[in-house]
Amino acid sequence: MKILLLGSGAREHALARALASDSATTELVVAPGNPGTAAIATNLLIDPTVPEEVVELAVQMGADLVVVGPEAPLVAGVADAVRDAGIPCFGPGAEAARLEGSKAFAKEVMAAAGIPTAEAAVCTTEEELALALERFGAPYVVKEDGLAAGKGVVVTEDRQAALAHGRACLAREGGRVVVEDYLDGPEASVFCVCDGATVRPLAPAQDFKRLGDGDAGPNTGGMGAYTPLTWAPADLAEQVVREVAQPVVDEMARRGTSFIGLLYCGLALTAEGLRVVEFNVRFGDPETQAVLARLTSSLPELLLAAATGSLTQAPAPTWSEQAAVDVVIAAPGYPGTVSTGGRITGIEAAEEVEGVHVLHAGTGLGEDGALEATGGRVLSVVALGEDVAAARARAYEAVARIHLDGAQYRTDIAAGR
């Protein structure tokens, strides 16, 4: 099949790698892509958040399937436009994408579907914000209501820091902020492929959101991930489908808003049981890089089945017995003001380590053709090994071979797992 993949990050490089290596794929175009995807697919420069541009390209190439990587095109209605043009699309429409685009909407859906989550208050004024912080107490959990590229959440013991983040969110046009009860316990991510009625889970993973070792420093889009989760219940994925994903899909269908695409379930495994921390409506980054490294069944056939409402006929995904660890290398200044333009070397040497591949995120080519850092998260170094410890050792051996002045990365991804 001919596939159009939208996006430009390491998640899209991981998707492109899984799609391009499958015999079901006859042509793969990534828009806009990055230097990594250019080596395995055709990159074409369009704005993936403009529905007309996406539809024009999909029609021009005769796409059999469009796969939307990032959240912004989904919220902008790209999936709706593609489906209106008669082309199967893996990704929810704009109304269903509100599950990520509005945390308040996600809470409303969870309440209607009886899904376990933290108690929360939606605030539109500073007075409501202050009252909510007093009500829930420390640790304070303050979330921007809209899209924030994974960086709109502050979890802090410092009430003034919580107030400051909340005020900043409220100051934006139409600003709303969600304050909620803190959920204690380890977190896990479970991706669920949905066709509007049927749900198929992928292998659970865990990501590391804070910038520094020991979960210190500010929240980021994610500094690393690993899978499988040997400490989690063996039936975690099935439990998530039963208690979370299927009820969400059913509730969205009841509202006349079919959810077609990837439902990312961010979870806390508390002493009281499983609780939903957040929903995303696309593959998570950096978990995707680790999860897809272990996938042994056909990704294009799975995504096409979801896009065409035929998941019940598709075989369940299958997985390697190996573990995968993903370590993110970020540019200086991330997640604040990022210094770009630094030269990147050593990727080929890193990929000489057994079981390792390197995925591009914020990279580009300079005027001299050299690889440069162009964004906050620059590379994902992914390693497979017989267990998490072996995969972790390989990942860090490879990271040590890559050079970027001022690079930041955690040294404790998957440590002790």
Short mmCIF file of C-alpha atoms in Angstrom, two decimals:
data_model
loop_
_atom_site.label_atom_id
_atom_site.label_comp_id
_atom_site.label_asym_id
_atom_site.label_seq_id
_atom_site.Cartn_x
_atom_site.Cartn_y
_atom_site.Cartn_z
CA MET A 1 0.00 0.00 0.00
CA LYS A 2 1.00 3.65 -0.49
CA ILE A 3 1.23 5.43 2.87
CA LEU A 4 1.47 9.12 3.77
CA LEU A 5 2.87 9.73 7.27
CA LEU A 6 2.57 13.20 8.81
CA GLY A 7 5.16 14.59 11.22
CA SER A 8 8.84 15.29 11.70
CA GLY A 9 9.98 13.92 15.05
CA ALA A 10 11.55 10.77 16.46
CA ARG A 11 8.09 9.26 16.87
CA GLU A 12 7.54 9.66 13.13
CA HIS A 13 11.01 8.25 12.38
CA ALA A 14 10.07 5.20 14.48
CA LEU A 15 6.74 4.87 12.66
CA ALA A 16 8.44 5.31 9.29
CA ARG A 17 10.99 2.64 10.17
CA ALA A 18 8.25 0.14 11.09
CA LEU A 19 6.15 1.00 8.04
CA ALA A 20 9.00 1.03 5.51
CA SER A 21 10.40 -2.32 6.63
CA ASP A 22 7.08 -4.11 6.06
CA SER A 23 6.38 -5.87 2.77
CA ALA A 24 2.83 -4.47 2.78
CA THR A 25 4.24 -0.98 2.17
CA THR A 26 5.01 -0.21 -1.47
CA GLU A 27 5.57 3.55 -1.09
CA LEU A 28 6.11 5.73 1.98
CA VAL A 29 6.01 9.53 1.96
CA VAL A 30 6.75 11.49 5.16
CA ALA A 31 5.62 15.10 5.37
CA PRO A 32 7.62 17.02 6.29
CA GLY A 33 9.93 14.36 7.77
CA ASN A 34 13.53 14.81 8.92
CA PRO A 35 17.03 13.71 7.81
CA GLY A 36 16.44 10.29 9.38
CA THR A 37 13.20 9.57 7.54
CA ALA A 38 14.82 10.81 4.29
CA ALA A 39 17.05 7.72 4.36
CA ILE A 40 14.10 5.28 4.31
CA ALA A 41 11.25 7.23 2.69
CA THR A 42 10.46 10.24 0.51
CA ASN A 43 10.25 13.51 2.45
CA LEU A 44 7.92 16.20 1.09
CA LEU A 45 7.64 19.68 2.58
CA ILE A 46 4.05 20.61 3.44
CA ASP A 47 2.36 22.03 6.53
CA PRO A 48 0.78 18.95 8.15
CA THR A 49 -1.68 21.12 10.11
CA VAL A 50 -3.32 22.49 6.93
CA PRO A 51 -6.03 20.01 5.85
CA GLU A 52 -6.05 21.18 2.23
CA GLU A 53 -2.32 20.61 1.81
CA VAL A 54 -2.53 17.13 3.31
CA VAL A 55 -5.49 16.10 1.15
CA GLU A 56 -3.84 17.45 -1.99
CA LEU A 57 -0.68 15.43 -1.35
CA ALA A 58 -2.61 12.27 -0.38
CA VAL A 59 -4.67 12.45 -3.59
CA GLN A 60 -1.63 13.28 -5.71
CA MET A 61 0.30 10.21 -4.51
CA GLY A 62 -2.76 7.95 -4.56
CA ALA A 63 -2.38 7.18 -0.86
CA ASP A 64 -4.11 4.06 0.46
CA LEU A 65 -3.59 5.21 4.05
CA VAL A 66 -2.72 8.44 5.85
CA VAL A 67 -1.12 8.12 9.30
CA VAL A 68 -1.10 11.23 11.49
CA GLY A 69 1.83 11.39 13.90
CA PRO A 70 1.54 14.60 15.98
CA GLU A 71 -1.44 15.98 17.85
CA ALA A 72 -1.69 19.43 16.22
CA PRO A 73 -2.92 18.18 12.80
CA LEU A 74 -5.57 16.06 14.53
CA VAL A 75 -6.94 18.96 16.54
CA ALA A 76 -6.87 21.02 13.30
CA GLY A 77 -9.22 18.50 11.62
CA VAL A 78 -6.79 16.93 9.18
CA ALA A 79 -8.19 13.42 9.72
CA ASP A 80 -11.71 14.66 9.00
CA ALA A 81 -10.60 16.22 5.72
CA VAL A 82 -8.71 13.11 4.63
CA ARG A 83 -11.69 10.84 5.34
CA ASP A 84 -14.02 13.28 3.57
CA ALA A 85 -11.78 12.84 0.52
CA GLY A 86 -12.43 9.09 0.66
CA ILE A 87 -8.97 8.09 1.93
CA PRO A 88 -8.55 5.87 5.04
CA CYS A 89 -6.89 7.78 7.86
CA PHE A 90 -5.36 6.56 11.10
CA GLY A 91 -6.16 9.35 13.52
CA PRO A 92 -9.25 10.76 15.20
CA GLY A 93 -11.30 13.65 13.86
CA ALA A 94 -11.13 17.08 15.49
CA GLU A 95 -14.06 16.45 17.83
CA ALA A 96 -12.63 13.15 19.10
CA ALA A 97 -9.16 14.73 19.34
CA ARG A 98 -10.54 16.96 22.10
CA LEU A 99 -9.66 14.07 24.41
CA GLU A 100 -6.13 15.48 24.18
CA GLY A 101 -6.93 19.02 23.08
CA SER A 102 -8.92 19.71 26.27
CA LYS A 103 -8.17 18.07 29.60
CA ALA A 104 -11.50 19.35 30.88
CA PHE A 105 -13.29 17.51 28.05
CA ALA A 106 -11.32 14.35 28.82
CA LYS A 107 -12.43 14.54 32.46
CA GLU A 108 -16.04 14.96 31.31
CA VAL A 109 -15.83 11.86 29.12
CA MET A 110 -14.18 9.83 31.88
CA ALA A 111 -16.93 10.82 34.32
CA ALA A 112 -19.62 9.83 31.83
CA ALA A 113 -17.93 6.49 31.11
CA GLY A 114 -17.16 5.67 34.75
CA ILE A 115 -13.40 5.60 34.22
CA PRO A 116 -11.19 5.84 37.33
CA THR A 117 -9.14 9.06 37.42
CA ALA A 118 -8.04 11.79 39.81
CA GLU A 119 -10.65 14.17 41.17
CA ALA A 120 -10.22 17.54 39.45
CA ALA A 121 -11.45 21.12 39.23
CA VAL A 122 -11.57 23.22 36.06
CA CYS A 123 -10.58 26.84 36.77
CA THR A 124 -11.15 29.95 34.67
CA THR A 125 -10.21 32.60 37.26
CA GLU A 126 -7.35 33.14 39.70
CA GLU A 127 -9.82 32.90 42.58
CA GLU A 128 -10.98 29.45 41.42
CA LEU A 129 -7.33 28.44 40.98
CA ALA A 130 -6.41 29.45 44.52
CA LEU A 131 -9.42 27.64 45.98
CA ALA A 132 -8.60 24.47 44.01
CA LEU A 133 -5.00 24.47 45.21
CA GLU A 134 -6.23 24.82 48.79
CA ARG A 135 -8.77 22.04 48.29
CA PHE A 136 -6.39 19.43 46.86
CA GLY A 137 -3.21 20.42 48.71
CA ALA A 138 0.37 19.40 47.99
CA PRO A 139 1.78 17.91 45.85
CA TYR A 140 0.00 20.35 43.54
CA VAL A 141 -0.94 19.10 40.06
CA VAL A 142 -1.71 21.95 37.64
CA LYS A 143 -2.43 21.24 33.97
CA GLU A 144 -2.96 23.59 31.07
CA ASP A 145 -6.30 22.70 29.49
CA GLY A 146 -5.13 22.82 25.86
CA LEU A 147 -2.26 21.34 23.87
CA ALA A 148 1.18 21.99 25.34
CA ALA A 149 3.45 19.43 23.63
CA GLY A 150 3.69 17.40 26.82
CA LYS A 151 5.01 20.33 28.84
CA GLY A 152 1.81 21.93 30.18
CA VAL A 153 1.82 20.06 33.49
CA VAL A 154 3.44 21.16 36.74
CA VAL A 155 3.67 18.82 39.73
CA THR A 156 5.20 20.62 42.71
CA GLU A 157 5.24 20.96 46.49
CA ASP A 158 5.69 24.73 46.00
CA ARG A 159 2.33 26.51 46.11
CA GLN A 160 3.77 29.67 44.57
CA ALA A 161 5.16 27.70 41.62
CA ALA A 162 1.75 26.03 41.16
CA LEU A 163 0.03 29.44 41.28
CA ALA A 164 2.49 30.92 38.79
CA HIS A 165 1.92 28.10 36.28
CA GLY A 166 -1.83 28.34 36.69
CA ARG A 167 -1.80 32.10 36.18
CA ALA A 168 0.30 31.72 33.04
CA CYS A 169 -2.23 29.25 31.65
CA LEU A 170 -5.16 31.51 32.50
CA ALA A 171 -3.47 34.51 30.88
CA ARG A 172 -3.63 32.86 27.45
CA GLU A 173 -6.61 33.50 25.19
CA GLY A 174 -9.51 31.39 26.43
CA GLY A 175 -7.22 30.15 29.17
CA ARG A 176 -8.45 27.38 31.46
CA VAL A 177 -6.49 25.29 33.91
CA VAL A 178 -7.20 21.91 35.50
CA VAL A 179 -6.13 21.32 39.11
CA GLU A 180 -6.36 17.76 40.33
CA ASP A 181 -5.58 15.40 43.14
CA TYR A 182 -2.10 13.90 43.09
CA LEU A 183 -1.97 10.24 42.08
CA ASP A 184 0.72 8.27 43.89
CA GLY A 185 2.26 5.14 42.40
CA PRO A 186 4.30 4.13 39.35
CA GLU A 187 3.14 5.38 35.97
CA ALA A 188 2.70 3.39 32.76
CA SER A 189 1.61 4.10 29.21
CA VAL A 190 -0.62 1.78 27.22
CA PHE A 191 -1.32 2.54 23.55
CA CYS A 192 -4.65 1.30 22.22
CA VAL A 193 -5.40 1.00 18.50
CA CYS A 194 -9.08 1.77 17.89
CA ASP A 195 -11.40 1.56 14.87
CA GLY A 196 -14.41 3.30 16.40
CA ALA A 197 -15.75 0.14 18.03
CA THR A 198 -12.94 -2.39 18.60
CA VAL A 199 -9.78 -1.85 20.67
CA ARG A 200 -6.41 -3.62 20.39
CA PRO A 201 -3.70 -2.82 22.98
CA LEU A 202 0.03 -2.53 22.30
CA ALA A 203 2.77 -3.46 24.77
CA PRO A 204 2.86 -1.27 27.91
CA ALA A 205 5.81 1.08 28.39
CA GLN A 206 7.05 3.63 30.89
CA ASP A 207 8.46 7.05 30.09
CA PHE A 208 10.53 9.52 32.12
CA LYS A 209 9.11 13.04 31.99
CA ARG A 210 11.49 15.05 34.16
CA LEU A 211 14.67 16.51 32.70
CA GLY A 212 17.13 15.24 35.29
CA ASP A 213 18.20 12.04 36.98
CA GLY A 214 16.03 10.93 39.87
CA ASP A 215 13.04 12.75 38.35
CA ALA A 216 14.55 16.14 39.15
CA GLY A 217 14.04 19.33 37.20
CA PRO A 218 11.21 20.54 34.97
CA ASN A 219 8.75 18.45 33.01
CA THR A 220 9.67 17.75 29.40
CA GLY A 221 8.09 16.00 26.44
CA GLY A 222 9.89 12.87 27.70
CA MET A 223 13.57 11.98 28.19
CA GLY A 224 13.40 8.23 27.64
CA ALA A 225 11.29 5.10 27.87
CA TYR A 226 11.46 1.32 28.10
CA THR A 227 9.39 -1.80 27.60
CA PRO A 228 8.36 -4.42 28.75
CA LEU A 229 7.31 -3.54 32.30
CA THR A 230 8.26 -6.67 34.21
CA TRP A 231 7.02 -5.13 37.48
CA ALA A 232 3.51 -4.40 36.20
CA PRO A 233 0.59 -6.87 36.28
CA ALA A 234 0.87 -9.35 33.40
CA ASP A 235 -2.66 -8.49 32.29
CA LEU A 236 -2.20 -4.69 32.46
CA ALA A 237 -2.96 -4.13 28.76
CA GLU A 238 -6.14 -6.21 28.92
CA GLN A 239 -7.21 -4.41 32.11
CA VAL A 240 -6.70 -1.03 30.42
CA VAL A 241 -8.85 -2.10 27.47
CA ARG A 242 -11.58 -3.38 29.77
CA GLU A 243 -11.65 -0.51 32.29
CA VAL A 244 -10.45 2.47 30.24
CA ALA A 245 -10.08 2.29 26.47
CA GLN A 246 -13.21 0.35 25.55
CA PRO A 247 -15.44 2.51 27.76
CA VAL A 248 -13.94 5.65 26.16
CA VAL A 249 -14.50 4.33 22.64
CA ASP A 250 -18.06 3.32 23.55
CA GLU A 251 -18.79 6.72 25.10
CA MET A 252 -17.41 8.58 22.09
CA ALA A 253 -19.54 6.41 19.79
CA ARG A 254 -22.59 7.15 21.96
CA ARG A 255 -21.90 10.85 21.39
CA GLY A 256 -21.76 10.28 17.64
CA THR A 257 -18.00 10.92 17.57
CA SER A 258 -16.26 7.69 16.60
CA PHE A 259 -12.70 7.39 17.90
CA ILE A 260 -10.50 6.03 15.11
CA GLY A 261 -6.77 6.00 15.76
CA LEU A 262 -4.44 5.67 18.72
CA LEU A 263 -5.73 6.27 22.25
CA TYR A 264 -2.75 6.84 24.54
CA CYS A 265 -3.67 5.94 28.11
CA GLY A 266 -1.32 7.52 30.65
CA LEU A 267 -1.86 5.65 33.91
CA ALA A 268 -0.92 5.64 37.57
CA LEU A 269 -0.93 2.26 39.28
CA THR A 270 -2.00 3.42 42.74
CA ALA A 271 -2.60 1.47 45.93
CA GLU A 272 -6.33 1.88 45.22
CA GLY A 273 -5.94 0.51 41.70
CA LEU A 274 -5.46 1.78 38.17
CA ARG A 275 -6.16 5.51 37.57
CA VAL A 276 -5.98 7.54 34.34
CA VAL A 277 -3.52 10.45 34.47
CA GLU A 278 -4.14 11.68 30.92
CA PHE A 279 -5.23 10.77 27.43
CA ASN A 280 -3.41 11.55 24.22
CA VAL A 281 -4.87 10.83 20.80
CA ARG A 282 -1.70 9.76 18.99
CA PHE A 283 1.39 7.64 19.49
CA GLY A 284 3.33 8.91 22.51
CA ASP A 285 6.89 10.19 22.25
CA PRO A 286 9.27 8.73 23.50
CA GLU A 287 7.41 5.48 24.27
CA THR A 288 6.68 4.78 20.60
CA GLN A 289 10.37 4.50 19.84
CA ALA A 290 10.75 1.67 22.37
CA VAL A 291 7.40 -0.05 21.74
CA LEU A 292 7.77 -0.27 17.96
CA ALA A 293 11.31 -1.63 18.31
CA ARG A 294 9.74 -4.82 19.74
CA LEU A 295 6.84 -5.14 17.29
CA THR A 296 7.16 -8.26 15.11
CA SER A 297 3.78 -8.14 13.32
CA SER A 298 2.69 -5.83 10.50
CA LEU A 299 2.19 -2.20 11.52
CA PRO A 300 0.74 -1.02 8.18
CA GLU A 301 -1.86 -3.80 8.15
CA LEU A 302 -2.83 -3.04 11.77
CA LEU A 303 -3.24 0.70 11.13
CA LEU A 304 -5.16 0.13 7.89
CA ALA A 305 -7.53 -2.25 9.70
CA ALA A 306 -8.20 0.43 12.31
CA ALA A 307 -8.70 3.12 9.66
CA THR A 308 -11.21 0.96 7.77
CA GLY A 309 -13.19 -0.36 10.74
CA SER A 310 -11.96 -3.92 10.41
CA LEU A 311 -9.86 -4.51 13.55
CA THR A 312 -11.91 -7.56 14.45
CA GLN A 313 -10.49 -9.29 11.36
CA ALA A 314 -6.88 -8.20 12.03
CA PRO A 315 -4.53 -10.46 13.98
CA ALA A 316 -3.39 -9.22 17.39
CA PRO A 317 0.03 -7.53 17.47
CA THR A 318 2.98 -9.77 18.32
CA TRP A 319 6.14 -8.85 20.21
CA SER A 320 9.79 -9.78 20.46
CA GLU A 321 10.89 -11.38 23.70
CA GLN A 322 13.63 -8.75 23.85
CA ALA A 323 13.44 -5.54 25.86
CA ALA A 324 13.84 -2.06 24.39
CA VAL A 325 15.26 1.08 26.01
CA ASP A 326 15.10 4.56 24.46
CA VAL A 327 17.36 7.39 25.69
CA VAL A 328 16.61 10.92 24.46
CA ILE A 329 19.44 13.35 23.73
CA ALA A 330 18.29 16.97 24.07
CA ALA A 331 19.82 20.27 23.03
CA PRO A 332 21.28 22.81 25.49
CA GLY A 333 18.58 24.82 27.23
CA TYR A 334 15.77 22.31 26.75
CA PRO A 335 12.94 22.48 27.85
CA GLY A 336 13.39 26.24 28.13
CA THR A 337 15.11 28.47 25.58
CA VAL A 338 16.89 25.99 23.33
CA SER A 339 20.29 26.57 21.71
CA THR A 340 20.16 25.17 18.17
CA GLY A 341 22.74 24.84 15.43
CA GLY A 342 25.11 22.51 17.26
CA ARG A 343 26.82 19.92 15.07
CA ILE A 344 25.94 16.27 15.67
CA THR A 345 28.50 13.52 15.13
CA GLY A 346 28.87 9.85 16.01
CA ILE A 347 25.52 8.42 14.90
CA GLU A 348 27.13 5.83 12.63
CA ALA A 349 29.44 4.77 15.46
CA ALA A 350 26.46 4.52 17.82
CA GLU A 351 24.62 2.24 15.41
CA GLU A 352 27.60 -0.11 15.34
CA VAL A 353 26.60 -1.17 18.86
CA GLU A 354 24.63 -4.41 18.60
CA GLY A 355 20.87 -3.95 18.70
CA VAL A 356 21.00 -0.14 18.44
CA HIS A 357 19.34 2.29 16.05
CA VAL A 358 19.21 6.07 16.29
CA LEU A 359 16.07 8.06 15.49
CA HIS A 360 16.08 11.72 14.49
CA ALA A 361 13.85 14.27 16.22
CA GLY A 362 15.09 17.88 16.12
CA THR A 363 17.73 17.57 13.41
CA GLY A 364 18.44 19.25 10.11
CA LEU A 365 21.21 19.77 7.59
CA GLY A 366 23.34 22.93 7.75
CA GLU A 367 24.53 24.91 4.75
CA ASP A 368 27.59 22.67 4.55
CA GLY A 369 25.45 19.52 4.64
CA ALA A 370 26.46 18.62 8.20
CA LEU A 371 23.86 17.33 10.66
CA GLU A 372 22.76 19.97 13.18
CA ALA A 373 20.41 20.23 16.16
CA THR A 374 17.28 22.17 15.20
CA GLY A 375 14.98 21.50 18.16
CA GLY A 376 14.74 20.66 21.85
CA ARG A 377 14.78 16.88 21.74
CA VAL A 378 17.36 16.00 19.11
CA LEU A 379 17.80 12.21 18.95
CA SER A 380 16.35 9.01 20.40
CA VAL A 381 18.88 6.23 20.91
CA VAL A 382 17.02 2.90 20.96
CA ALA A 383 18.54 -0.42 21.97
CA LEU A 384 17.24 -3.98 22.08
CA GLY A 385 18.61 -6.54 24.51
CA GLU A 386 17.72 -9.89 26.09
CA ASP A 387 16.35 -7.99 29.10
CA VAL A 388 15.97 -4.37 30.21
CA ALA A 389 19.43 -4.27 31.81
CA ALA A 390 21.11 -5.50 28.62
CA ALA A 391 19.15 -3.09 26.44
CA ARG A 392 19.96 -0.24 28.80
CA ALA A 393 23.68 -0.99 28.74
CA ARG A 394 23.69 -0.99 24.93
CA ALA A 395 21.72 2.26 24.76
CA TYR A 396 24.16 4.11 26.98
CA GLU A 397 27.17 2.64 25.18
CA ALA A 398 25.71 4.10 22.00
CA VAL A 399 24.84 7.46 23.59
CA ALA A 400 28.47 7.82 24.66
CA ARG A 401 29.53 7.65 20.99
CA ILE A 402 27.36 10.62 19.95
CA HIS A 403 28.59 14.17 20.32
CA LEU A 404 26.62 17.42 20.52
CA ASP A 405 28.06 20.35 22.45
CA GLY A 406 26.03 20.94 25.62
CA ALA A 407 23.83 17.90 25.04
CA GLN A 408 21.55 16.82 27.86
CA TYR A 409 20.40 13.31 28.66
CA ARG A 410 19.41 11.33 31.71
CA THR A 411 21.72 8.60 32.93
CA ASP A 412 19.03 6.67 34.82
CA ILE A 413 16.51 5.64 32.16
CA ALA A 414 15.19 2.18 33.09
CA ALA A 415 17.70 1.94 35.95
CA GLY A 416 16.90 -0.86 38.38
CA ARG A 417 14.19 -2.30 36.14
#
